[in-house]
Amino acid sequence: MHPVRLFMPFFFLVILLLTACASISRPGLERNHYLLQVQRPKTINDPPSLDFVLAVRTLRIAPGYDSKPFITLRDKGRVEANFHEHFFLPPGEMLTNQVRQWLTDAALFAHVTDLASFKGPDLILEGFVPVFYRDLSGESAKAVLAVQFLVLRPVRDGTSAIVLHKDFFQEVALHNASARELVRGWNEALRLILIDLETELRRALQGFACESIQRGGEF
């Protein structure tokens, strides 16, 4: 048999073994997972003036930001998705959990729940997130978050009246471009937005309380 023909099977075997070893030794894609978590300061809250139930719908996230990988905006309109740094939960679910917990701790309502678990809530809170990214397009890094909140009041004819419709936007300066610093910035942006939302809801509830008194206790 020709020497070259004898050598060829061994040559391919060596190539296969080297390829397998390279695949085993190659490090896998490391992913770090994060959650946004904000803590409302503990204060002595007055009991809710009206026995209202608030249902919070899952926040909707704009296309392009509704993903677990962190989104970064760079110069010249470039956008990047960081597949090494992820949210642990989908952004809409994660942000909704924080909104519900904050409003529960604020004690503005008798109950704060999701729409599916309670029939006939007094108010319904909806939210839309148009932007949610890290901004590295300028000289300084920023965490950017915006939420559009809509509060609806179901009425007896089956329609809903708008109680509150307001846009909230926050940019928080970052000390560096690390993922941990970005999460800190997003947490701060979310905290400031929820403080403003709580203020607006308190004002709306005070209006309902005055209306209820004028109607002899009926809402």
PDB file of C-alpha atoms in Angstrom:
ATOM      1  CA  MET A   1       0.000   0.000   0.000  1.00  0.00           C
ATOM      2  CA  HIS A   2       1.186   3.479  -0.802  1.00  0.00           C
ATOM      3  CA  PRO A   3       2.760   5.230   2.257  1.00  0.00           C
ATOM      4  CA  VAL A   4       0.613   8.332   1.724  1.00  0.00           C
ATOM      5  CA  ARG A   5      -2.591   6.298   1.919  1.00  0.00           C
ATOM      6  CA  LEU A   6      -1.414   4.716   5.176  1.00  0.00           C
ATOM      7  CA  PHE A   7      -0.683   8.142   6.649  1.00  0.00           C
ATOM      8  CA  MET A   8      -3.956   9.865   5.711  1.00  0.00           C
ATOM      9  CA  PRO A   9      -6.261   8.146   8.306  1.00  0.00           C
ATOM     10  CA  PHE A  10      -3.835   8.990  11.097  1.00  0.00           C
ATOM     11  CA  PHE A  11      -3.617  12.589   9.868  1.00  0.00           C
ATOM     12  CA  PHE A  12      -7.400  13.069  10.013  1.00  0.00           C
ATOM     13  CA  LEU A  13      -7.538  11.382  13.432  1.00  0.00           C
ATOM     14  CA  VAL A  14      -4.984  13.839  14.820  1.00  0.00           C
ATOM     15  CA  ILE A  15      -6.958  16.792  13.378  1.00  0.00           C
ATOM     16  CA  LEU A  16     -10.181  15.559  14.994  1.00  0.00           C
ATOM     17  CA  LEU A  17      -8.492  15.103  18.384  1.00  0.00           C
ATOM     18  CA  LEU A  18      -6.960  18.580  18.266  1.00  0.00           C
ATOM     19  CA  THR A  19     -10.327  20.114  17.342  1.00  0.00           C
ATOM     20  CA  ALA A  20     -12.068  18.322  20.211  1.00  0.00           C
ATOM     21  CA  CYS A  21      -9.425  19.432  22.706  1.00  0.00           C
ATOM     22  CA  ALA A  22      -9.699  23.025  21.513  1.00  0.00           C
ATOM     23  CA  SER A  23     -13.471  22.942  21.973  1.00  0.00           C
ATOM     24  CA  ILE A  24     -13.130  21.582  25.489  1.00  0.00           C
ATOM     25  CA  SER A  25     -10.446  24.048  26.565  1.00  0.00           C
ATOM     26  CA  ARG A  26     -12.164  27.100  25.048  1.00  0.00           C
ATOM     27  CA  PRO A  27     -13.853  29.080  27.849  1.00  0.00           C
ATOM     28  CA  GLY A  28     -17.618  29.402  27.574  1.00  0.00           C
ATOM     29  CA  LEU A  29     -19.462  32.680  27.292  1.00  0.00           C
ATOM     30  CA  GLU A  30     -19.644  34.027  30.834  1.00  0.00           C
ATOM     31  CA  ARG A  31     -22.860  35.852  31.647  1.00  0.00           C
ATOM     32  CA  ASN A  32     -23.543  38.002  34.659  1.00  0.00           C
ATOM     33  CA  HIS A  33     -27.155  38.539  35.695  1.00  0.00           C
ATOM     34  CA  TYR A  34     -28.572  41.559  37.512  1.00  0.00           C
ATOM     35  CA  LEU A  35     -31.855  42.801  38.961  1.00  0.00           C
ATOM     36  CA  LEU A  36     -32.997  46.362  39.494  1.00  0.00           C
ATOM     37  CA  GLN A  37     -34.087  46.721  43.119  1.00  0.00           C
ATOM     38  CA  VAL A  38     -35.202  49.919  44.816  1.00  0.00           C
ATOM     39  CA  GLN A  39     -36.127  50.351  48.460  1.00  0.00           C
ATOM     40  CA  ARG A  40     -38.711  52.902  49.471  1.00  0.00           C
ATOM     41  CA  PRO A  41     -37.697  54.682  52.707  1.00  0.00           C
ATOM     42  CA  LYS A  42     -39.734  53.446  55.648  1.00  0.00           C
ATOM     43  CA  THR A  43     -41.966  56.235  56.900  1.00  0.00           C
ATOM     44  CA  ILE A  44     -45.057  56.478  59.067  1.00  0.00           C
ATOM     45  CA  ASN A  45     -47.824  56.601  56.491  1.00  0.00           C
ATOM     46  CA  ASP A  46     -51.385  57.674  57.110  1.00  0.00           C
ATOM     47  CA  PRO A  47     -53.906  54.946  56.284  1.00  0.00           C
ATOM     48  CA  PRO A  48     -55.409  55.305  52.809  1.00  0.00           C
ATOM     49  CA  SER A  49     -58.219  57.826  52.806  1.00  0.00           C
ATOM     50  CA  LEU A  50     -60.197  55.687  50.370  1.00  0.00           C
ATOM     51  CA  ASP A  51     -60.487  51.916  50.414  1.00  0.00           C
ATOM     52  CA  PHE A  52     -59.126  51.639  46.880  1.00  0.00           C
ATOM     53  CA  VAL A  53     -57.672  48.629  45.096  1.00  0.00           C
ATOM     54  CA  LEU A  54     -54.980  49.415  42.538  1.00  0.00           C
ATOM     55  CA  ALA A  55     -54.222  46.902  39.798  1.00  0.00           C
ATOM     56  CA  VAL A  56     -50.800  47.295  38.162  1.00  0.00           C
ATOM     57  CA  ARG A  57     -50.496  45.896  34.676  1.00  0.00           C
ATOM     58  CA  THR A  58     -47.160  44.581  33.446  1.00  0.00           C
ATOM     59  CA  LEU A  59     -45.157  47.446  32.011  1.00  0.00           C
ATOM     60  CA  ARG A  60     -44.613  47.381  28.265  1.00  0.00           C
ATOM     61  CA  ILE A  61     -41.102  47.990  26.954  1.00  0.00           C
ATOM     62  CA  ALA A  62     -40.372  49.635  23.608  1.00  0.00           C
ATOM     63  CA  PRO A  63     -38.962  47.384  20.879  1.00  0.00           C
ATOM     64  CA  GLY A  64     -35.197  47.455  20.984  1.00  0.00           C
ATOM     65  CA  TYR A  65     -35.074  47.690  24.772  1.00  0.00           C
ATOM     66  CA  ASP A  66     -37.273  44.692  25.614  1.00  0.00           C
ATOM     67  CA  SER A  67     -34.403  42.245  26.015  1.00  0.00           C
ATOM     68  CA  LYS A  68     -32.336  40.818  28.839  1.00  0.00           C
ATOM     69  CA  PRO A  69     -28.939  41.920  27.428  1.00  0.00           C
ATOM     70  CA  PHE A  70     -27.961  45.450  28.448  1.00  0.00           C
ATOM     71  CA  ILE A  71     -28.413  48.009  25.665  1.00  0.00           C
ATOM     72  CA  THR A  72     -25.765  50.690  25.087  1.00  0.00           C
ATOM     73  CA  LEU A  73     -26.039  53.759  22.860  1.00  0.00           C
ATOM     74  CA  ARG A  74     -22.707  54.877  21.402  1.00  0.00           C
ATOM     75  CA  ASP A  75     -21.645  57.716  19.144  1.00  0.00           C
ATOM     76  CA  LYS A  76     -22.876  58.089  15.557  1.00  0.00           C
ATOM     77  CA  GLY A  77     -26.111  56.291  16.430  1.00  0.00           C
ATOM     78  CA  ARG A  78     -24.480  52.918  17.089  1.00  0.00           C
ATOM     79  CA  VAL A  79     -26.399  50.599  19.412  1.00  0.00           C
ATOM     80  CA  GLU A  80     -24.940  47.537  21.128  1.00  0.00           C
ATOM     81  CA  ALA A  81     -26.462  44.637  23.046  1.00  0.00           C
ATOM     82  CA  ASN A  82     -24.119  43.269  25.714  1.00  0.00           C
ATOM     83  CA  PHE A  83     -24.584  39.510  25.813  1.00  0.00           C
ATOM     84  CA  HIS A  84     -22.216  39.198  28.780  1.00  0.00           C
ATOM     85  CA  GLU A  85     -24.353  41.401  31.059  1.00  0.00           C
ATOM     86  CA  HIS A  86     -27.994  40.374  31.414  1.00  0.00           C
ATOM     87  CA  PHE A  87     -31.071  41.139  33.447  1.00  0.00           C
ATOM     88  CA  PHE A  88     -32.185  38.116  35.455  1.00  0.00           C
ATOM     89  CA  LEU A  89     -35.827  38.748  34.477  1.00  0.00           C
ATOM     90  CA  PRO A  90     -37.403  40.271  31.373  1.00  0.00           C
ATOM     91  CA  PRO A  91     -37.318  44.082  31.783  1.00  0.00           C
ATOM     92  CA  GLY A  92     -41.103  44.488  31.851  1.00  0.00           C
ATOM     93  CA  GLU A  93     -41.586  41.916  34.598  1.00  0.00           C
ATOM     94  CA  MET A  94     -38.632  43.232  36.603  1.00  0.00           C
ATOM     95  CA  LEU A  95     -39.783  46.867  36.534  1.00  0.00           C
ATOM     96  CA  THR A  96     -43.405  45.948  37.272  1.00  0.00           C
ATOM     97  CA  ASN A  97     -42.363  44.052  40.391  1.00  0.00           C
ATOM     98  CA  GLN A  98     -40.557  47.141  41.660  1.00  0.00           C
ATOM     99  CA  VAL A  99     -43.517  49.429  40.938  1.00  0.00           C
ATOM    100  CA  ARG A 100     -45.939  47.135  42.772  1.00  0.00           C
ATOM    101  CA  GLN A 101     -43.663  46.769  45.775  1.00  0.00           C
ATOM    102  CA  TRP A 102     -43.009  50.518  46.017  1.00  0.00           C
ATOM    103  CA  LEU A 103     -46.710  51.402  45.905  1.00  0.00           C
ATOM    104  CA  THR A 104     -47.506  48.652  48.410  1.00  0.00           C
ATOM    105  CA  ASP A 105     -44.935  50.089  50.820  1.00  0.00           C
ATOM    106  CA  ALA A 106     -46.320  53.600  50.244  1.00  0.00           C
ATOM    107  CA  ALA A 107     -49.679  52.473  51.731  1.00  0.00           C
ATOM    108  CA  LEU A 108     -51.635  54.650  49.330  1.00  0.00           C
ATOM    109  CA  PHE A 109     -54.130  51.903  48.608  1.00  0.00           C
ATOM    110  CA  ALA A 110     -55.912  49.192  50.517  1.00  0.00           C
ATOM    111  CA  HIS A 111     -54.434  46.658  48.088  1.00  0.00           C
ATOM    112  CA  VAL A 112     -51.945  46.725  45.227  1.00  0.00           C
ATOM    113  CA  THR A 113     -52.182  43.737  42.937  1.00  0.00           C
ATOM    114  CA  ASP A 114     -52.034  42.609  39.327  1.00  0.00           C
ATOM    115  CA  LEU A 115     -55.055  42.820  37.091  1.00  0.00           C
ATOM    116  CA  ALA A 116     -55.487  39.052  36.772  1.00  0.00           C
ATOM    117  CA  SER A 117     -55.792  38.328  40.495  1.00  0.00           C
ATOM    118  CA  PHE A 118     -58.493  40.857  41.372  1.00  0.00           C
ATOM    119  CA  LYS A 119     -61.764  41.568  39.609  1.00  0.00           C
ATOM    120  CA  GLY A 120     -63.113  45.085  39.525  1.00  0.00           C
ATOM    121  CA  PRO A 121     -60.186  47.219  40.791  1.00  0.00           C
ATOM    122  CA  ASP A 122     -60.896  50.870  41.524  1.00  0.00           C
ATOM    123  CA  LEU A 123     -57.872  52.079  39.570  1.00  0.00           C
ATOM    124  CA  ILE A 124     -55.627  50.521  36.932  1.00  0.00           C
ATOM    125  CA  LEU A 125     -52.008  51.582  36.473  1.00  0.00           C
ATOM    126  CA  GLU A 126     -50.394  51.033  33.087  1.00  0.00           C
ATOM    127  CA  GLY A 127     -46.854  51.866  32.078  1.00  0.00           C
ATOM    128  CA  PHE A 128     -44.766  52.095  28.933  1.00  0.00           C
ATOM    129  CA  VAL A 129     -40.958  52.334  28.865  1.00  0.00           C
ATOM    130  CA  PRO A 130     -39.838  54.178  25.695  1.00  0.00           C
ATOM    131  CA  VAL A 131     -36.098  54.266  26.528  1.00  0.00           C
ATOM    132  CA  PHE A 132     -33.934  52.083  28.767  1.00  0.00           C
ATOM    133  CA  TYR A 133     -30.213  52.126  28.002  1.00  0.00           C
ATOM    134  CA  ARG A 134     -26.675  53.134  28.921  1.00  0.00           C
ATOM    135  CA  ASP A 135     -25.586  56.286  27.090  1.00  0.00           C
ATOM    136  CA  LEU A 136     -21.929  56.281  26.043  1.00  0.00           C
ATOM    137  CA  SER A 137     -22.466  58.597  23.085  1.00  0.00           C
ATOM    138  CA  GLY A 138     -21.063  61.680  24.797  1.00  0.00           C
ATOM    139  CA  GLU A 139     -18.203  62.654  27.051  1.00  0.00           C
ATOM    140  CA  SER A 140     -19.790  61.191  30.197  1.00  0.00           C
ATOM    141  CA  ALA A 141     -21.577  57.886  30.741  1.00  0.00           C
ATOM    142  CA  LYS A 142     -25.231  57.991  31.807  1.00  0.00           C
ATOM    143  CA  ALA A 143     -27.958  55.554  32.798  1.00  0.00           C
ATOM    144  CA  VAL A 144     -31.172  56.521  31.016  1.00  0.00           C
ATOM    145  CA  LEU A 145     -34.698  55.431  31.922  1.00  0.00           C
ATOM    146  CA  ALA A 146     -38.104  56.840  31.018  1.00  0.00           C
ATOM    147  CA  VAL A 147     -41.584  55.612  31.937  1.00  0.00           C
ATOM    148  CA  GLN A 148     -44.972  56.841  30.749  1.00  0.00           C
ATOM    149  CA  PHE A 149     -47.614  56.092  33.381  1.00  0.00           C
ATOM    150  CA  LEU A 150     -51.346  56.035  32.795  1.00  0.00           C
ATOM    151  CA  VAL A 151     -53.896  55.614  35.605  1.00  0.00           C
ATOM    152  CA  LEU A 152     -57.406  54.615  34.571  1.00  0.00           C
ATOM    153  CA  ARG A 153     -60.614  54.580  36.586  1.00  0.00           C
ATOM    154  CA  PRO A 154     -63.202  52.063  35.350  1.00  0.00           C
ATOM    155  CA  VAL A 155     -66.706  53.512  35.239  1.00  0.00           C
ATOM    156  CA  ARG A 156     -70.074  51.843  35.261  1.00  0.00           C
ATOM    157  CA  ASP A 157     -70.750  52.047  31.522  1.00  0.00           C
ATOM    158  CA  GLY A 158     -67.732  49.835  30.805  1.00  0.00           C
ATOM    159  CA  THR A 159     -65.382  52.622  29.760  1.00  0.00           C
ATOM    160  CA  SER A 160     -62.445  54.097  31.668  1.00  0.00           C
ATOM    161  CA  ALA A 161     -61.683  57.660  32.697  1.00  0.00           C
ATOM    162  CA  ILE A 162     -58.106  58.933  32.674  1.00  0.00           C
ATOM    163  CA  VAL A 163     -57.012  59.883  36.184  1.00  0.00           C
ATOM    164  CA  LEU A 164     -53.316  60.479  35.510  1.00  0.00           C
ATOM    165  CA  HIS A 165     -51.169  60.558  32.391  1.00  0.00           C
ATOM    166  CA  LYS A 166     -47.600  61.646  32.935  1.00  0.00           C
ATOM    167  CA  ASP A 167     -44.139  61.054  31.499  1.00  0.00           C
ATOM    168  CA  PHE A 168     -41.143  60.561  33.779  1.00  0.00           C
ATOM    169  CA  PHE A 169     -37.548  60.767  32.530  1.00  0.00           C
ATOM    170  CA  GLN A 170     -34.280  60.398  34.399  1.00  0.00           C
ATOM    171  CA  GLU A 171     -30.603  60.480  33.443  1.00  0.00           C
ATOM    172  CA  VAL A 172     -28.082  59.499  36.104  1.00  0.00           C
ATOM    173  CA  ALA A 173     -24.365  60.191  35.661  1.00  0.00           C
ATOM    174  CA  LEU A 174     -22.119  57.132  35.938  1.00  0.00           C
ATOM    175  CA  HIS A 175     -18.648  57.108  37.468  1.00  0.00           C
ATOM    176  CA  ASN A 176     -17.461  54.459  35.008  1.00  0.00           C
ATOM    177  CA  ALA A 177     -18.768  52.178  32.259  1.00  0.00           C
ATOM    178  CA  SER A 178     -18.975  48.985  34.348  1.00  0.00           C
ATOM    179  CA  ALA A 179     -22.131  46.892  34.569  1.00  0.00           C
ATOM    180  CA  ARG A 180     -22.377  47.300  38.348  1.00  0.00           C
ATOM    181  CA  GLU A 181     -22.189  51.073  38.049  1.00  0.00           C
ATOM    182  CA  LEU A 182     -24.834  50.974  35.325  1.00  0.00           C
ATOM    183  CA  VAL A 183     -27.185  48.985  37.559  1.00  0.00           C
ATOM    184  CA  ARG A 184     -26.608  51.517  40.337  1.00  0.00           C
ATOM    185  CA  GLY A 185     -27.505  54.317  37.939  1.00  0.00           C
ATOM    186  CA  TRP A 186     -30.650  52.575  36.725  1.00  0.00           C
ATOM    187  CA  ASN A 187     -31.697  51.902  40.313  1.00  0.00           C
ATOM    188  CA  GLU A 188     -31.308  55.583  41.129  1.00  0.00           C
ATOM    189  CA  ALA A 189     -33.259  56.607  38.022  1.00  0.00           C
ATOM    190  CA  LEU A 190     -36.071  54.199  38.915  1.00  0.00           C
ATOM    191  CA  ARG A 191     -36.102  55.424  42.527  1.00  0.00           C
ATOM    192  CA  LEU A 192     -36.511  59.048  41.426  1.00  0.00           C
ATOM    193  CA  ILE A 193     -39.268  58.122  38.982  1.00  0.00           C
ATOM    194  CA  LEU A 194     -41.199  56.197  41.635  1.00  0.00           C
ATOM    195  CA  ILE A 195     -40.898  59.094  44.091  1.00  0.00           C
ATOM    196  CA  ASP A 196     -42.464  61.388  41.484  1.00  0.00           C
ATOM    197  CA  LEU A 197     -45.146  58.816  40.646  1.00  0.00           C
ATOM    198  CA  GLU A 198     -46.076  58.448  44.313  1.00  0.00           C
ATOM    199  CA  THR A 199     -46.385  62.228  44.642  1.00  0.00           C
ATOM    200  CA  GLU A 200     -48.725  62.396  41.649  1.00  0.00           C
ATOM    201  CA  LEU A 201     -50.837  59.507  42.945  1.00  0.00           C
ATOM    202  CA  ARG A 202     -51.169  61.118  46.379  1.00  0.00           C
ATOM    203  CA  ARG A 203     -52.406  64.288  44.730  1.00  0.00           C
ATOM    204  CA  ALA A 204     -54.940  62.341  42.667  1.00  0.00           C
ATOM    205  CA  LEU A 205     -56.205  60.431  45.713  1.00  0.00           C
ATOM    206  CA  GLN A 206     -56.652  63.668  47.641  1.00  0.00           C
ATOM    207  CA  GLY A 207     -58.883  64.864  44.824  1.00  0.00           C
ATOM    208  CA  PHE A 208     -60.918  61.657  45.033  1.00  0.00           C
ATOM    209  CA  ALA A 209     -61.250  62.064  48.798  1.00  0.00           C
ATOM    210  CA  CYS A 210     -62.623  65.597  48.416  1.00  0.00           C
ATOM    211  CA  GLU A 211     -65.012  64.385  45.725  1.00  0.00           C
ATOM    212  CA  SER A 212     -66.177  61.560  47.979  1.00  0.00           C
ATOM    213  CA  ILE A 213     -66.859  63.963  50.866  1.00  0.00           C
ATOM    214  CA  GLN A 214     -68.887  66.238  48.606  1.00  0.00           C
ATOM    215  CA  ARG A 215     -70.975  63.245  47.533  1.00  0.00           C
ATOM    216  CA  GLY A 216     -71.615  62.167  51.088  1.00  0.00           C
ATOM    217  CA  GLY A 217     -69.052  59.386  51.191  1.00  0.00           C
ATOM    218  CA  GLU A 218     -69.921  57.842  47.834  1.00  0.00           C
ATOM    219  CA  PHE A 219     -67.361  57.539  45.101  1.00  0.00           C
TER     220      PHE A 219
END
